[in-house]
Amino acid sequence: MIKKYRTKPINPNFIIIMAFFSTFKNANIYLIGSNQNLMIGLDYLFSTFVTACFSLIVLKSLKSFRIDRKVKYFLPLLTWIVTKSLVLTFFASGEYIPRNLITAFLCTAVIVLSINDIVDFRKVVWSFAIGAGISALIPLILHPEMIGYRSGWLNGVHFRGGFWNFTLISFVSAGWIAIALAKNSEKKYTRLLSYLIFLTTWIAAFAGLSRTLLLMSFVGIATYLLYTRRIKPAFKMGLLVLVLVIITFKFFPGVVANISERINLTQRAYQDEGRVVIWRHYLENASEYFVVGALGNYRDFDPAGHGPHSVFLNWLVQYGLIGLIGFMYLIWGLLKEIKRVTKYSRDEAALLLAWLTSYLTLSSINQTGFIEASFYVGFGIVLTWTKLHKEDEHSSSISVE
């Protein structure tokens, strides 16, 4: 068993609530999309809750002189974000505080600094995964008429092509993580629940004709099979893929036909693909933001005002080379922690690596993946995954005398 602190930094139920709503709120657009004021209000409420949790944890950590070493992977980047934002706010006209991005990083910090034992870790991960599953199930139940379509009107809100994008976020955030956690359990119902969450989130994302979903599913599965190098897990993964194929062809034949058409159109018009044009516009203006990032509205670099559509380009454009290096250091930290998990369970490490490659595949070619809180909760979970196995928590902490 893991050796616990005498007092926990914060009530674990607060972290469980935060993890659940980080994924569940992906369904807000389907539930209350017509009420923008309510959506914004709930976003502010979530940010306030996360900030309060972080503040309590920091105060308790400073009082006990104990800070988890893993903060080194994201603290430099968070510090740069806050520093640049404050400088621009005080010395330039306008408001430059990226509330959603800072909230997302605070989610990572809350997870890393608060979880001290196996029981709390499991509860947090399950609440995170269940929130993702419910968020993907909601549009499937409430709006089945949108299955196979990317655009349309819903409750006064016009979706120009991304109706199902939030289900894709839920799948990437928690799908692989849910299966990885179940690998550490001998209870059959937990394994069944993890696969149901994976299937539900994947199917909901597939309903939106996402080409990226197919690409990152292939990358994730290939990563898992190449890393695990065992026949039994490969066989189980093959069964999962077979189930997905049967379900999609049996129950969603129209979706299969429509996504095939989208893929064919992409192959015929790659040079005119929207995101390629966007990348070209941003890269042509690299000298304007390369070192510290854009000092004004970064979307001005694209004539149509689109975002960079790549997490790497987002970091470079908004926070310069400093921001990009900071993000790469975070990814390196995730890889390092996944490698440490290999000592305890190669299957779990393979699934976490599949999660990371899926995230990078999605975020590298989409605007999605830069500010969504559920991804950053996932970062925190993976950074603390070894707490499922380690017996001596003191070895991963800094003590200040």
Short mmCIF file of C-alpha atoms in Angstrom, two decimals:
data_model
loop_
_atom_site.label_atom_id
_atom_site.label_comp_id
_atom_site.label_asym_id
_atom_site.label_seq_id
_atom_site.Cartn_x
_atom_site.Cartn_y
_atom_site.Cartn_z
CA MET A 1 0.00 0.00 0.00
CA ILE A 2 1.04 3.58 -0.58
CA LYS A 3 2.11 5.47 2.50
CA LYS A 4 -0.35 8.34 2.97
CA TYR A 5 0.13 11.80 4.35
CA ARG A 6 -1.37 12.31 7.81
CA THR A 7 -3.72 14.89 6.35
CA LYS A 8 -4.77 15.11 2.73
CA PRO A 9 -4.14 18.38 0.89
CA ILE A 10 -7.86 18.67 0.11
CA ASN A 11 -11.06 16.68 0.44
CA PRO A 12 -10.80 14.02 -2.33
CA ASN A 13 -14.47 14.55 -3.20
CA PHE A 14 -13.59 17.98 -4.59
CA ILE A 15 -11.10 16.39 -6.98
CA ILE A 16 -13.62 13.74 -7.98
CA ILE A 17 -16.17 16.46 -8.79
CA MET A 18 -13.60 18.42 -10.80
CA ALA A 19 -12.57 15.34 -12.80
CA PHE A 20 -16.19 14.41 -13.54
CA PHE A 21 -17.23 17.85 -14.74
CA SER A 22 -14.07 18.33 -16.81
CA THR A 23 -15.42 15.71 -19.21
CA PHE A 24 -19.15 15.99 -18.55
CA LYS A 25 -19.14 19.68 -19.49
CA ASN A 26 -18.24 18.63 -23.03
CA ALA A 27 -21.99 17.97 -23.32
CA ASN A 28 -22.99 21.52 -22.33
CA ILE A 29 -23.36 22.53 -25.96
CA TYR A 30 -25.94 19.77 -26.47
CA LEU A 31 -27.87 20.54 -23.28
CA ILE A 32 -27.83 24.33 -23.03
CA GLY A 33 -26.22 25.47 -26.28
CA SER A 34 -29.04 27.93 -26.96
CA ASN A 35 -28.31 29.78 -23.72
CA GLN A 36 -24.85 31.25 -24.20
CA ASN A 37 -25.00 33.25 -20.98
CA LEU A 38 -25.63 30.10 -18.97
CA MET A 39 -22.80 28.28 -20.73
CA ILE A 40 -20.39 31.12 -20.01
CA GLY A 41 -21.62 31.28 -16.42
CA LEU A 42 -20.98 27.56 -15.91
CA ASP A 43 -17.51 27.97 -17.41
CA TYR A 44 -16.75 30.72 -14.90
CA LEU A 45 -18.15 28.57 -12.10
CA PHE A 46 -15.88 25.68 -13.10
CA SER A 47 -12.87 28.01 -13.29
CA THR A 48 -13.67 29.42 -9.85
CA PHE A 49 -14.04 25.94 -8.37
CA VAL A 50 -10.74 24.74 -9.85
CA THR A 51 -8.92 27.89 -8.71
CA ALA A 52 -10.28 27.46 -5.19
CA CYS A 53 -9.14 23.83 -5.09
CA PHE A 54 -5.70 24.80 -6.34
CA SER A 55 -5.37 27.59 -3.77
CA LEU A 56 -6.28 25.29 -0.88
CA ILE A 57 -3.82 22.65 -2.06
CA VAL A 58 -0.97 25.14 -2.45
CA LEU A 59 -1.56 26.58 1.03
CA LYS A 60 -1.59 23.10 2.56
CA SER A 61 1.47 22.01 0.54
CA LEU A 62 3.49 25.06 1.60
CA LYS A 63 2.48 24.50 5.20
CA SER A 64 3.68 20.88 5.10
CA PHE A 65 6.78 21.76 3.00
CA ARG A 66 5.94 19.03 0.52
CA ILE A 67 5.49 19.54 -3.22
CA ASP A 68 5.29 16.79 -5.81
CA ARG A 69 8.29 16.76 -8.15
CA LYS A 70 6.09 16.33 -11.21
CA VAL A 71 5.09 20.00 -11.12
CA LYS A 72 8.37 20.64 -12.94
CA TYR A 73 6.80 19.31 -16.15
CA PHE A 74 4.11 22.00 -16.38
CA LEU A 75 5.03 24.77 -13.93
CA PRO A 76 7.53 26.52 -16.29
CA LEU A 77 4.94 26.71 -19.07
CA LEU A 78 2.18 27.87 -16.72
CA THR A 79 4.52 30.53 -15.32
CA TRP A 80 5.28 31.82 -18.82
CA ILE A 81 1.58 31.93 -19.71
CA VAL A 82 0.70 33.93 -16.61
CA THR A 83 3.72 36.23 -16.97
CA LYS A 84 3.04 37.12 -20.60
CA SER A 85 -0.67 37.55 -19.93
CA LEU A 86 -0.07 39.95 -17.03
CA VAL A 87 2.50 41.97 -18.97
CA LEU A 88 0.17 42.39 -21.95
CA THR A 89 -2.78 43.21 -19.70
CA PHE A 90 -0.92 45.93 -17.80
CA PHE A 91 1.13 47.39 -20.64
CA ALA A 92 -1.18 46.95 -23.64
CA SER A 93 -4.78 47.88 -24.17
CA GLY A 94 -7.24 45.06 -23.65
CA GLU A 95 -7.70 41.89 -21.61
CA TYR A 96 -5.15 39.16 -22.24
CA ILE A 97 -5.83 36.68 -19.43
CA PRO A 98 -6.48 33.25 -21.06
CA ARG A 99 -8.93 32.03 -18.42
CA ASN A 100 -9.71 28.66 -20.00
CA LEU A 101 -6.06 27.80 -20.62
CA ILE A 102 -4.98 28.74 -17.11
CA THR A 103 -7.92 26.79 -15.66
CA ALA A 104 -6.88 23.76 -17.70
CA PHE A 105 -3.33 23.90 -16.31
CA LEU A 106 -4.66 24.33 -12.78
CA CYS A 107 -6.63 21.11 -13.33
CA THR A 108 -3.34 19.34 -14.02
CA ALA A 109 -1.80 20.89 -10.91
CA VAL A 110 -4.75 19.90 -8.71
CA ILE A 111 -4.51 16.26 -9.80
CA VAL A 112 -0.73 16.07 -9.36
CA LEU A 113 -0.65 17.84 -5.99
CA SER A 114 -3.70 16.27 -4.37
CA ILE A 115 -3.80 12.52 -5.06
CA ASN A 116 -1.86 10.57 -2.45
CA ASP A 117 -3.27 7.05 -2.48
CA ILE A 118 -4.68 4.33 -4.70
CA VAL A 119 -8.29 4.63 -3.54
CA ASP A 120 -8.51 8.34 -4.33
CA PHE A 121 -6.72 7.84 -7.62
CA ARG A 122 -9.20 5.19 -8.77
CA LYS A 123 -12.19 7.30 -7.79
CA VAL A 124 -10.85 10.32 -9.65
CA VAL A 125 -10.11 8.36 -12.82
CA TRP A 126 -13.48 6.60 -12.80
CA SER A 127 -15.36 9.86 -12.30
CA PHE A 128 -13.33 11.32 -15.18
CA ALA A 129 -14.15 8.37 -17.45
CA ILE A 130 -17.83 8.15 -16.48
CA GLY A 131 -18.24 11.87 -17.15
CA ALA A 132 -16.80 11.30 -20.62
CA GLY A 133 -19.13 8.38 -21.29
CA ILE A 134 -22.23 10.32 -20.24
CA SER A 135 -21.20 13.38 -22.25
CA ALA A 136 -20.95 11.22 -25.39
CA LEU A 137 -24.21 9.39 -24.69
CA ILE A 138 -26.24 12.61 -24.34
CA PRO A 139 -26.15 13.71 -28.03
CA LEU A 140 -26.72 10.14 -29.21
CA ILE A 141 -29.94 10.00 -27.16
CA LEU A 142 -31.17 13.57 -27.52
CA HIS A 143 -30.21 14.21 -31.14
CA PRO A 144 -30.17 10.95 -33.13
CA GLU A 145 -31.23 12.91 -36.21
CA MET A 146 -27.73 14.43 -36.30
CA ILE A 147 -25.99 11.06 -36.63
CA GLY A 148 -24.03 11.12 -39.89
CA TYR A 149 -24.18 14.91 -40.22
CA ARG A 150 -21.62 17.54 -39.24
CA SER A 151 -23.61 20.71 -39.87
CA GLY A 152 -27.05 21.88 -38.90
CA TRP A 153 -29.20 23.99 -36.60
CA LEU A 154 -29.95 22.89 -33.06
CA ASN A 155 -31.91 24.96 -30.54
CA GLY A 156 -31.00 28.13 -32.38
CA VAL A 157 -27.31 27.26 -32.61
CA HIS A 158 -25.74 26.76 -36.03
CA PHE A 159 -23.03 24.10 -36.23
CA ARG A 160 -20.90 24.69 -39.32
CA GLY A 161 -19.21 21.29 -39.24
CA GLY A 162 -18.35 20.41 -35.68
CA PHE A 163 -21.54 19.18 -34.03
CA TRP A 164 -19.86 16.01 -32.73
CA ASN A 165 -16.47 17.54 -31.93
CA PHE A 166 -17.09 17.51 -28.20
CA THR A 167 -17.72 13.76 -28.21
CA LEU A 168 -14.36 13.39 -29.94
CA ILE A 169 -12.78 15.36 -27.09
CA SER A 170 -14.36 13.00 -24.56
CA PHE A 171 -13.09 9.93 -26.40
CA VAL A 172 -9.51 11.15 -26.67
CA SER A 173 -9.49 12.45 -23.10
CA ALA A 174 -10.69 9.32 -21.35
CA GLY A 175 -11.23 6.33 -23.67
CA TRP A 176 -7.78 4.74 -23.43
CA ILE A 177 -7.32 5.83 -19.81
CA ALA A 178 -10.47 3.97 -18.75
CA ILE A 179 -9.20 0.72 -20.25
CA ALA A 180 -5.76 1.25 -18.70
CA LEU A 181 -7.28 1.62 -15.22
CA ALA A 182 -9.38 -1.52 -15.69
CA LYS A 183 -6.18 -3.45 -16.45
CA ASN A 184 -5.26 -2.88 -12.81
CA SER A 185 -8.53 -4.40 -11.58
CA GLU A 186 -9.60 -8.02 -11.25
CA LYS A 187 -13.30 -7.16 -11.18
CA LYS A 188 -15.08 -8.04 -14.40
CA TYR A 189 -17.70 -5.30 -14.11
CA THR A 190 -15.04 -2.59 -14.00
CA ARG A 191 -13.48 -3.96 -17.17
CA LEU A 192 -16.89 -4.10 -18.82
CA LEU A 193 -17.58 -0.51 -17.79
CA SER A 194 -14.25 0.66 -19.20
CA TYR A 195 -14.94 -0.95 -22.59
CA LEU A 196 -18.48 0.47 -22.64
CA ILE A 197 -17.07 3.96 -22.06
CA PHE A 198 -14.51 3.43 -24.81
CA LEU A 199 -17.14 2.14 -27.27
CA THR A 200 -19.71 4.83 -26.44
CA THR A 201 -17.30 7.74 -26.83
CA TRP A 202 -15.81 6.27 -30.01
CA ILE A 203 -19.21 5.65 -31.63
CA ALA A 204 -20.41 9.16 -30.76
CA ALA A 205 -17.27 10.64 -32.32
CA PHE A 206 -17.65 8.42 -35.38
CA ALA A 207 -21.22 9.68 -35.82
CA GLY A 208 -19.71 13.05 -36.74
CA LEU A 209 -17.79 11.73 -39.77
CA SER A 210 -14.44 12.53 -38.21
CA ARG A 211 -11.52 11.60 -40.44
CA THR A 212 -9.18 12.41 -37.58
CA LEU A 213 -10.93 9.79 -35.43
CA LEU A 214 -10.05 7.06 -37.92
CA LEU A 215 -6.46 8.24 -38.16
CA MET A 216 -5.86 8.50 -34.43
CA SER A 217 -7.66 5.19 -33.79
CA PHE A 218 -5.26 3.50 -36.18
CA VAL A 219 -2.27 5.26 -34.59
CA GLY A 220 -3.44 4.43 -31.06
CA ILE A 221 -4.10 0.76 -31.79
CA ALA A 222 -0.82 0.38 -33.68
CA THR A 223 1.05 2.02 -30.80
CA TYR A 224 -0.56 -0.32 -28.30
CA LEU A 225 0.18 -3.47 -30.31
CA LEU A 226 3.77 -2.49 -31.05
CA TYR A 227 4.52 -1.58 -27.44
CA THR A 228 2.78 -4.40 -25.60
CA ARG A 229 4.29 -7.15 -27.83
CA ARG A 230 2.05 -9.85 -26.33
CA ILE A 231 -0.42 -12.14 -28.05
CA LYS A 232 -3.24 -12.07 -25.48
CA PRO A 233 -3.60 -8.26 -25.32
CA ALA A 234 -3.30 -8.12 -29.11
CA PHE A 235 -6.12 -10.67 -29.38
CA LYS A 236 -8.34 -8.62 -27.04
CA MET A 237 -7.62 -5.46 -28.98
CA GLY A 238 -8.50 -7.31 -32.17
CA LEU A 239 -11.86 -8.26 -30.65
CA LEU A 240 -12.49 -4.64 -29.68
CA VAL A 241 -11.75 -3.48 -33.22
CA LEU A 242 -14.01 -6.21 -34.61
CA VAL A 243 -16.87 -5.09 -32.35
CA LEU A 244 -16.40 -1.49 -33.49
CA VAL A 245 -16.44 -2.53 -37.15
CA ILE A 246 -19.57 -4.67 -36.74
CA ILE A 247 -21.42 -1.93 -34.86
CA THR A 248 -20.56 0.78 -37.38
CA PHE A 249 -21.47 -1.25 -40.47
CA LYS A 250 -24.59 -2.77 -38.88
CA PHE A 251 -26.13 0.27 -37.23
CA PHE A 252 -24.52 3.23 -39.04
CA PRO A 253 -24.28 2.32 -42.75
CA GLY A 254 -25.09 5.89 -43.77
CA VAL A 255 -22.28 7.22 -41.59
CA VAL A 256 -19.83 4.80 -43.19
CA ALA A 257 -20.86 5.94 -46.68
CA ASN A 258 -20.64 9.64 -45.78
CA ILE A 259 -17.24 9.40 -44.15
CA SER A 260 -15.93 7.42 -47.12
CA GLU A 261 -17.04 10.28 -49.35
CA ARG A 262 -15.26 12.82 -47.10
CA ILE A 263 -12.04 10.80 -47.29
CA ASN A 264 -12.24 10.62 -51.10
CA LEU A 265 -12.79 14.37 -51.34
CA THR A 266 -9.77 14.97 -49.12
CA GLN A 267 -7.55 12.81 -51.32
CA ARG A 268 -8.62 14.72 -54.42
CA ALA A 269 -8.14 18.20 -52.94
CA TYR A 270 -5.34 18.03 -50.39
CA GLN A 271 -3.75 21.33 -51.40
CA ASP A 272 -7.05 23.14 -50.85
CA GLU A 273 -7.77 21.42 -47.53
CA GLY A 274 -8.86 24.13 -45.11
CA ARG A 275 -6.33 23.44 -42.37
CA VAL A 276 -3.43 23.34 -44.86
CA VAL A 277 -4.36 26.82 -46.07
CA ILE A 278 -4.59 28.02 -42.46
CA TRP A 279 -1.15 26.61 -41.61
CA ARG A 280 0.32 28.34 -44.65
CA HIS A 281 -1.07 31.72 -43.60
CA TYR A 282 0.33 31.44 -40.07
CA LEU A 283 3.75 30.17 -41.13
CA GLU A 284 4.12 32.99 -43.64
CA ASN A 285 4.02 35.40 -40.68
CA ALA A 286 6.32 33.44 -38.36
CA SER A 287 8.71 36.36 -37.90
CA GLU A 288 5.93 38.30 -36.15
CA TYR A 289 5.54 35.87 -33.25
CA PHE A 290 8.46 33.42 -33.27
CA VAL A 291 10.23 34.33 -30.00
CA VAL A 292 7.54 35.33 -27.47
CA GLY A 293 4.33 34.88 -29.43
CA ALA A 294 1.83 37.32 -30.87
CA LEU A 295 1.52 40.61 -28.98
CA GLY A 296 -1.97 41.31 -30.27
CA ASN A 297 -4.80 39.27 -31.71
CA TYR A 298 -3.03 36.19 -33.09
CA ARG A 299 -5.99 35.34 -35.33
CA ASP A 300 -5.16 38.38 -37.45
CA PHE A 301 -2.45 36.28 -39.11
CA ASP A 302 -5.19 34.32 -40.91
CA PRO A 303 -7.36 36.36 -43.31
CA ALA A 304 -10.48 34.50 -42.22
CA GLY A 305 -9.63 34.73 -38.52
CA HIS A 306 -9.30 30.98 -37.98
CA GLY A 307 -7.21 29.53 -35.17
CA PRO A 308 -3.91 27.78 -36.05
CA HIS A 309 -5.52 24.30 -36.10
CA SER A 310 -2.50 22.61 -34.51
CA VAL A 311 -1.52 22.46 -30.85
CA PHE A 312 2.15 22.96 -31.76
CA LEU A 313 1.36 25.94 -33.96
CA ASN A 314 -0.97 27.32 -31.30
CA TRP A 315 1.83 27.31 -28.74
CA LEU A 316 4.27 28.86 -31.19
CA VAL A 317 1.88 31.56 -32.41
CA GLN A 318 0.47 32.53 -29.01
CA TYR A 319 3.50 32.00 -26.75
CA GLY A 320 6.45 31.83 -29.11
CA LEU A 321 9.37 29.45 -29.05
CA ILE A 322 9.35 29.62 -25.24
CA GLY A 323 5.80 28.28 -25.14
CA LEU A 324 6.49 25.57 -27.71
CA ILE A 325 9.55 24.34 -25.79
CA GLY A 326 7.51 24.35 -22.58
CA PHE A 327 4.81 22.22 -24.18
CA MET A 328 7.37 19.80 -25.58
CA TYR A 329 8.85 19.49 -22.09
CA LEU A 330 5.40 18.59 -20.76
CA ILE A 331 5.04 15.89 -23.43
CA TRP A 332 8.51 14.60 -22.54
CA GLY A 333 7.40 14.41 -18.90
CA LEU A 334 4.34 12.38 -19.88
CA LEU A 335 6.52 9.99 -21.89
CA LYS A 336 8.92 9.66 -18.97
CA GLU A 337 6.12 8.81 -16.54
CA ILE A 338 4.61 6.30 -18.97
CA LYS A 339 8.02 4.64 -19.24
CA ARG A 340 8.08 4.36 -15.44
CA VAL A 341 4.69 2.62 -15.53
CA THR A 342 6.28 -0.06 -17.74
CA LYS A 343 8.18 -1.36 -14.70
CA TYR A 344 4.86 -2.30 -13.10
CA SER A 345 2.61 -3.14 -16.06
CA ARG A 346 3.59 -3.09 -19.72
CA ASP A 347 -0.07 -3.36 -20.75
CA GLU A 348 -1.02 -0.25 -18.79
CA ALA A 349 1.96 1.64 -20.19
CA ALA A 350 1.02 0.59 -23.73
CA LEU A 351 -2.54 1.88 -23.25
CA LEU A 352 -1.30 5.17 -21.82
CA LEU A 353 1.08 5.52 -24.75
CA ALA A 354 -1.86 4.87 -27.09
CA TRP A 355 -3.72 7.65 -25.26
CA LEU A 356 -0.81 10.06 -25.73
CA THR A 357 -0.30 9.28 -29.42
CA SER A 358 -4.05 9.62 -30.02
CA TYR A 359 -4.05 13.02 -28.33
CA LEU A 360 -1.04 14.20 -30.33
CA THR A 361 -2.59 12.94 -33.57
CA LEU A 362 -5.80 14.84 -32.88
CA SER A 363 -4.23 18.04 -31.58
CA SER A 364 -1.51 18.23 -34.24
CA ILE A 365 -4.00 18.77 -37.06
CA ASN A 366 -6.95 20.39 -35.28
CA GLN A 367 -7.77 23.45 -33.22
CA THR A 368 -9.04 20.99 -30.60
CA GLY A 369 -6.51 19.98 -27.96
CA PHE A 370 -5.15 23.33 -26.83
CA ILE A 371 -7.44 24.67 -24.10
CA GLU A 372 -9.94 21.90 -23.28
CA ALA A 373 -9.81 21.12 -19.55
CA SER A 374 -10.46 17.39 -19.95
CA PHE A 375 -7.15 16.91 -21.78
CA TYR A 376 -5.27 18.59 -18.95
CA VAL A 377 -7.01 16.46 -16.33
CA GLY A 378 -5.78 13.53 -18.43
CA PHE A 379 -2.25 14.96 -18.26
CA GLY A 380 -2.47 15.07 -14.48
CA ILE A 381 -3.80 11.52 -14.26
CA VAL A 382 -1.02 10.10 -16.43
CA LEU A 383 1.64 12.06 -14.53
CA THR A 384 0.45 10.45 -11.29
CA TRP A 385 -0.25 6.96 -12.67
CA THR A 386 2.64 5.32 -10.81
CA LYS A 387 0.76 5.99 -7.57
CA LEU A 388 -1.29 2.93 -8.50
CA HIS A 389 1.84 0.86 -7.87
CA LYS A 390 4.39 2.69 -5.76
CA GLU A 391 4.67 1.74 -2.12
CA ASP A 392 6.69 4.73 -0.96
CA GLU A 393 5.16 8.06 -1.92
CA HIS A 394 8.04 9.97 -0.33
CA SER A 395 10.33 9.08 -3.23
CA SER A 396 8.30 11.29 -5.56
CA SER A 397 8.19 14.39 -3.38
CA ILE A 398 10.42 17.29 -2.50
CA SER A 399 10.82 17.98 1.22
CA VAL A 400 11.96 21.44 2.26
CA GLU A 401 13.73 21.58 5.60
#
